[in-house]
PDB file of C-alpha atoms in Angstrom:
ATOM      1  CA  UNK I1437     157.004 -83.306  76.033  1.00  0.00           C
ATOM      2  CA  UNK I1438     157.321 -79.149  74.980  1.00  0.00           C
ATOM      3  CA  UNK I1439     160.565 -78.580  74.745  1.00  0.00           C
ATOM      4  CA  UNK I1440     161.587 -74.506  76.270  1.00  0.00           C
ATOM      5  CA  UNK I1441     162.805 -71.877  73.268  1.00  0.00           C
ATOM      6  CA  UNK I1442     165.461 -69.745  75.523  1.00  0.00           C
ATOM      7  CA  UNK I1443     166.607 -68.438  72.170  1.00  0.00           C
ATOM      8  CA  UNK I1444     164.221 -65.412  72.570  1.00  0.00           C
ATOM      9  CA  UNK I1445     165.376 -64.474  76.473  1.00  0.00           C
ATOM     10  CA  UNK I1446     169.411 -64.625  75.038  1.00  0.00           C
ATOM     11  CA  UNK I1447     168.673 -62.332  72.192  1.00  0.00           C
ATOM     12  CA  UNK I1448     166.965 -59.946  74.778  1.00  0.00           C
ATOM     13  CA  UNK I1449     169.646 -60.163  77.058  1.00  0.00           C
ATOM     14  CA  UNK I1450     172.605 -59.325  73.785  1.00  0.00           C
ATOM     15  CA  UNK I1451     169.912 -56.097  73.155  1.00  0.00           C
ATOM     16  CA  UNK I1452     167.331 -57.242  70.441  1.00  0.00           C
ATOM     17  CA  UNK I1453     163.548 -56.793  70.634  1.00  0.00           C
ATOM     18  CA  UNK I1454     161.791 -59.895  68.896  1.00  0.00           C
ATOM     19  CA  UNK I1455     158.830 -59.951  67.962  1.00  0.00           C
ATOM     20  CA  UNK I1456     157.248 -63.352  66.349  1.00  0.00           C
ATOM     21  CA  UNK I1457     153.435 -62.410  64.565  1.00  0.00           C
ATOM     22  CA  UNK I1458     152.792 -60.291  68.326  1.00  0.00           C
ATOM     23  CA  UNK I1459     150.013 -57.260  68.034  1.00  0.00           C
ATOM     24  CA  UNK I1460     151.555 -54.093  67.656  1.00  0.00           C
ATOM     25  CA  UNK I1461     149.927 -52.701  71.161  1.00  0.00           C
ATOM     26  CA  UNK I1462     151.996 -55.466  73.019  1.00  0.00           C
ATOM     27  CA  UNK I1463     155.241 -55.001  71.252  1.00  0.00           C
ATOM     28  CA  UNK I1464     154.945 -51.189  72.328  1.00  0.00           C
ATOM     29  CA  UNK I1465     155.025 -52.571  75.587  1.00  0.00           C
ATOM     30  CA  UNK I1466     158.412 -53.963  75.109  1.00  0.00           C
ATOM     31  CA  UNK I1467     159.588 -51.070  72.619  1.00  0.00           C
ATOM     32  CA  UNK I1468     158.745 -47.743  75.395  1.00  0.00           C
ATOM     33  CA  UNK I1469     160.547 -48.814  77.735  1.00  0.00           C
ATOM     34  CA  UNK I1470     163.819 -48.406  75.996  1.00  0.00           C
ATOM     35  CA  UNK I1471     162.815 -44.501  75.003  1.00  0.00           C
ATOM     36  CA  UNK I1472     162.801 -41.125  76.613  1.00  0.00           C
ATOM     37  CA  UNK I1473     159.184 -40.332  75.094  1.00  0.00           C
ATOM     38  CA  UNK I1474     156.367 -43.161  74.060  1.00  0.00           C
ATOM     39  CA  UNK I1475     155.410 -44.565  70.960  1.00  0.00           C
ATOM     40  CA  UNK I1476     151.681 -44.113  71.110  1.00  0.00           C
ATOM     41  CA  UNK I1477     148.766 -45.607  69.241  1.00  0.00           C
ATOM     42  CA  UNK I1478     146.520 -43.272  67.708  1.00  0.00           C
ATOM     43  CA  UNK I1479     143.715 -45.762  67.011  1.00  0.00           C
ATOM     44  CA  UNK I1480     142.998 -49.061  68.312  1.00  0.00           C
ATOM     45  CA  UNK I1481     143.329 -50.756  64.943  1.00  0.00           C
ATOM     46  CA  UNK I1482     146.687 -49.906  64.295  1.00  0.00           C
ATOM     47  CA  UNK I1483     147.176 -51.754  67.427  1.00  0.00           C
ATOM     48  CA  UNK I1484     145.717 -54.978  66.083  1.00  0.00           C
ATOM     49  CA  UNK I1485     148.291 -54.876  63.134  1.00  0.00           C
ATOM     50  CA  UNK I1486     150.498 -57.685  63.287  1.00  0.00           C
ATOM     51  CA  UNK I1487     154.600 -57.564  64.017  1.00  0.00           C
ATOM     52  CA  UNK I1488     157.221 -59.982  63.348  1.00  0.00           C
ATOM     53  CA  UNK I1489     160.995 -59.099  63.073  1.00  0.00           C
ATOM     54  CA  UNK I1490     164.362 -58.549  64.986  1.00  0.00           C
ATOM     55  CA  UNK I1491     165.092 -55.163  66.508  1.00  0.00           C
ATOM     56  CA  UNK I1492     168.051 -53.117  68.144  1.00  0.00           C
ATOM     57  CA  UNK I1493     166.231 -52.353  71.786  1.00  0.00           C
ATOM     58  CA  UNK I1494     168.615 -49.445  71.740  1.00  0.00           C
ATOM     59  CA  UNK I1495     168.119 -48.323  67.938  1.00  0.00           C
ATOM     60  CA  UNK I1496     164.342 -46.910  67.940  1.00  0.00           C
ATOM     61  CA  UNK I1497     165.470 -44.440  65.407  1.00  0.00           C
ATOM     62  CA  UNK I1498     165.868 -47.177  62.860  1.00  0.00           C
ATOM     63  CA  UNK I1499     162.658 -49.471  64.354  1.00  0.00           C
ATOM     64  CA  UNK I1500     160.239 -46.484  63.518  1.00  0.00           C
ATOM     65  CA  UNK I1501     161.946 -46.291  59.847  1.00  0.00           C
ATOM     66  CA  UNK I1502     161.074 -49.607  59.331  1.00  0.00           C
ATOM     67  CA  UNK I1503     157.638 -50.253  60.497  1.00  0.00           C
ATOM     68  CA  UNK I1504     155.643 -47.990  57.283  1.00  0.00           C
ATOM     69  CA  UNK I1505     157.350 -50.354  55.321  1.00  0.00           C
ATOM     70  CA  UNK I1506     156.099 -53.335  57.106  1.00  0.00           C
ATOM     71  CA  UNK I1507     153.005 -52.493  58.401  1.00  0.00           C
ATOM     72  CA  UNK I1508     150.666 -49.989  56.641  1.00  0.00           C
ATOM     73  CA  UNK I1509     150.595 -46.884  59.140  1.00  0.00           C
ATOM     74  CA  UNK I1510     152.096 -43.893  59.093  1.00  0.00           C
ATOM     75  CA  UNK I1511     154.647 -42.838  62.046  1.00  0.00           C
ATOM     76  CA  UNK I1512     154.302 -38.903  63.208  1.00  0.00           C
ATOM     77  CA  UNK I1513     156.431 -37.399  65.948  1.00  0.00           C
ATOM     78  CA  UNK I1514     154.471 -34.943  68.646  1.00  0.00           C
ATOM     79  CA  UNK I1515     155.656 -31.664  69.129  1.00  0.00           C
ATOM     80  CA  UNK I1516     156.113 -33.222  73.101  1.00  0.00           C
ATOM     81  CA  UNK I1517     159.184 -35.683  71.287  1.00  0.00           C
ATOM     82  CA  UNK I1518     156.490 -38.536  71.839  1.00  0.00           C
ATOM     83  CA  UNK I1519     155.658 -40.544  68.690  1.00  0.00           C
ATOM     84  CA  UNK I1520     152.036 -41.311  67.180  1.00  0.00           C
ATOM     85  CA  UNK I1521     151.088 -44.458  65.103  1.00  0.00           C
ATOM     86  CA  UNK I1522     147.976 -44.532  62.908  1.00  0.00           C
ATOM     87  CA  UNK I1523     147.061 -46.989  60.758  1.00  0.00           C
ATOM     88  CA  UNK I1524     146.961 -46.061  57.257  1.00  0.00           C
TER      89      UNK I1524
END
């Protein structure tokens, strides 16, 4: 018998994005909706990249500091106040 995580849905609901070894395309799917402008992907390999970690849904600021270190690509912001990802 599977046993069901919830632990994931409860740190939703208290605010945090988590993200367990999820393709960077699909976590922007959780991320944009919590911004004014998008996060886009410049190129679809970037997308491919891998993310795990545990993210403010309100702090974007701070989750685009973080991902160069994490991931190799390079975060640019558009003259429109949307963001770009590339991968390095």
């Amino acid at each position: 018998m599977q046993r069901y995580d919830s632990s994931g849905h409860a740190e939703w609901r208290d605010g945090w994005l988590v993200f367990d070894n999820e393709p960077l395309a699909d976590a922007l799917l959780a991320i944009n909706p919590y911004r004014k402008k998008p996060i886009r992907l410049a190129d679809a390999k970037a997308g491919l990249l891998r993310l795990t970690g545990r993210f403010r849904a309100d702090d974007s600021k701070s989750l685009l500091a973080a991902l160069p270190k994490i991931l190799p690509i390079a975060v640019a912001e558009q003259s429109d106040g949307s963001i770009e990802i590339r991968q390095r």
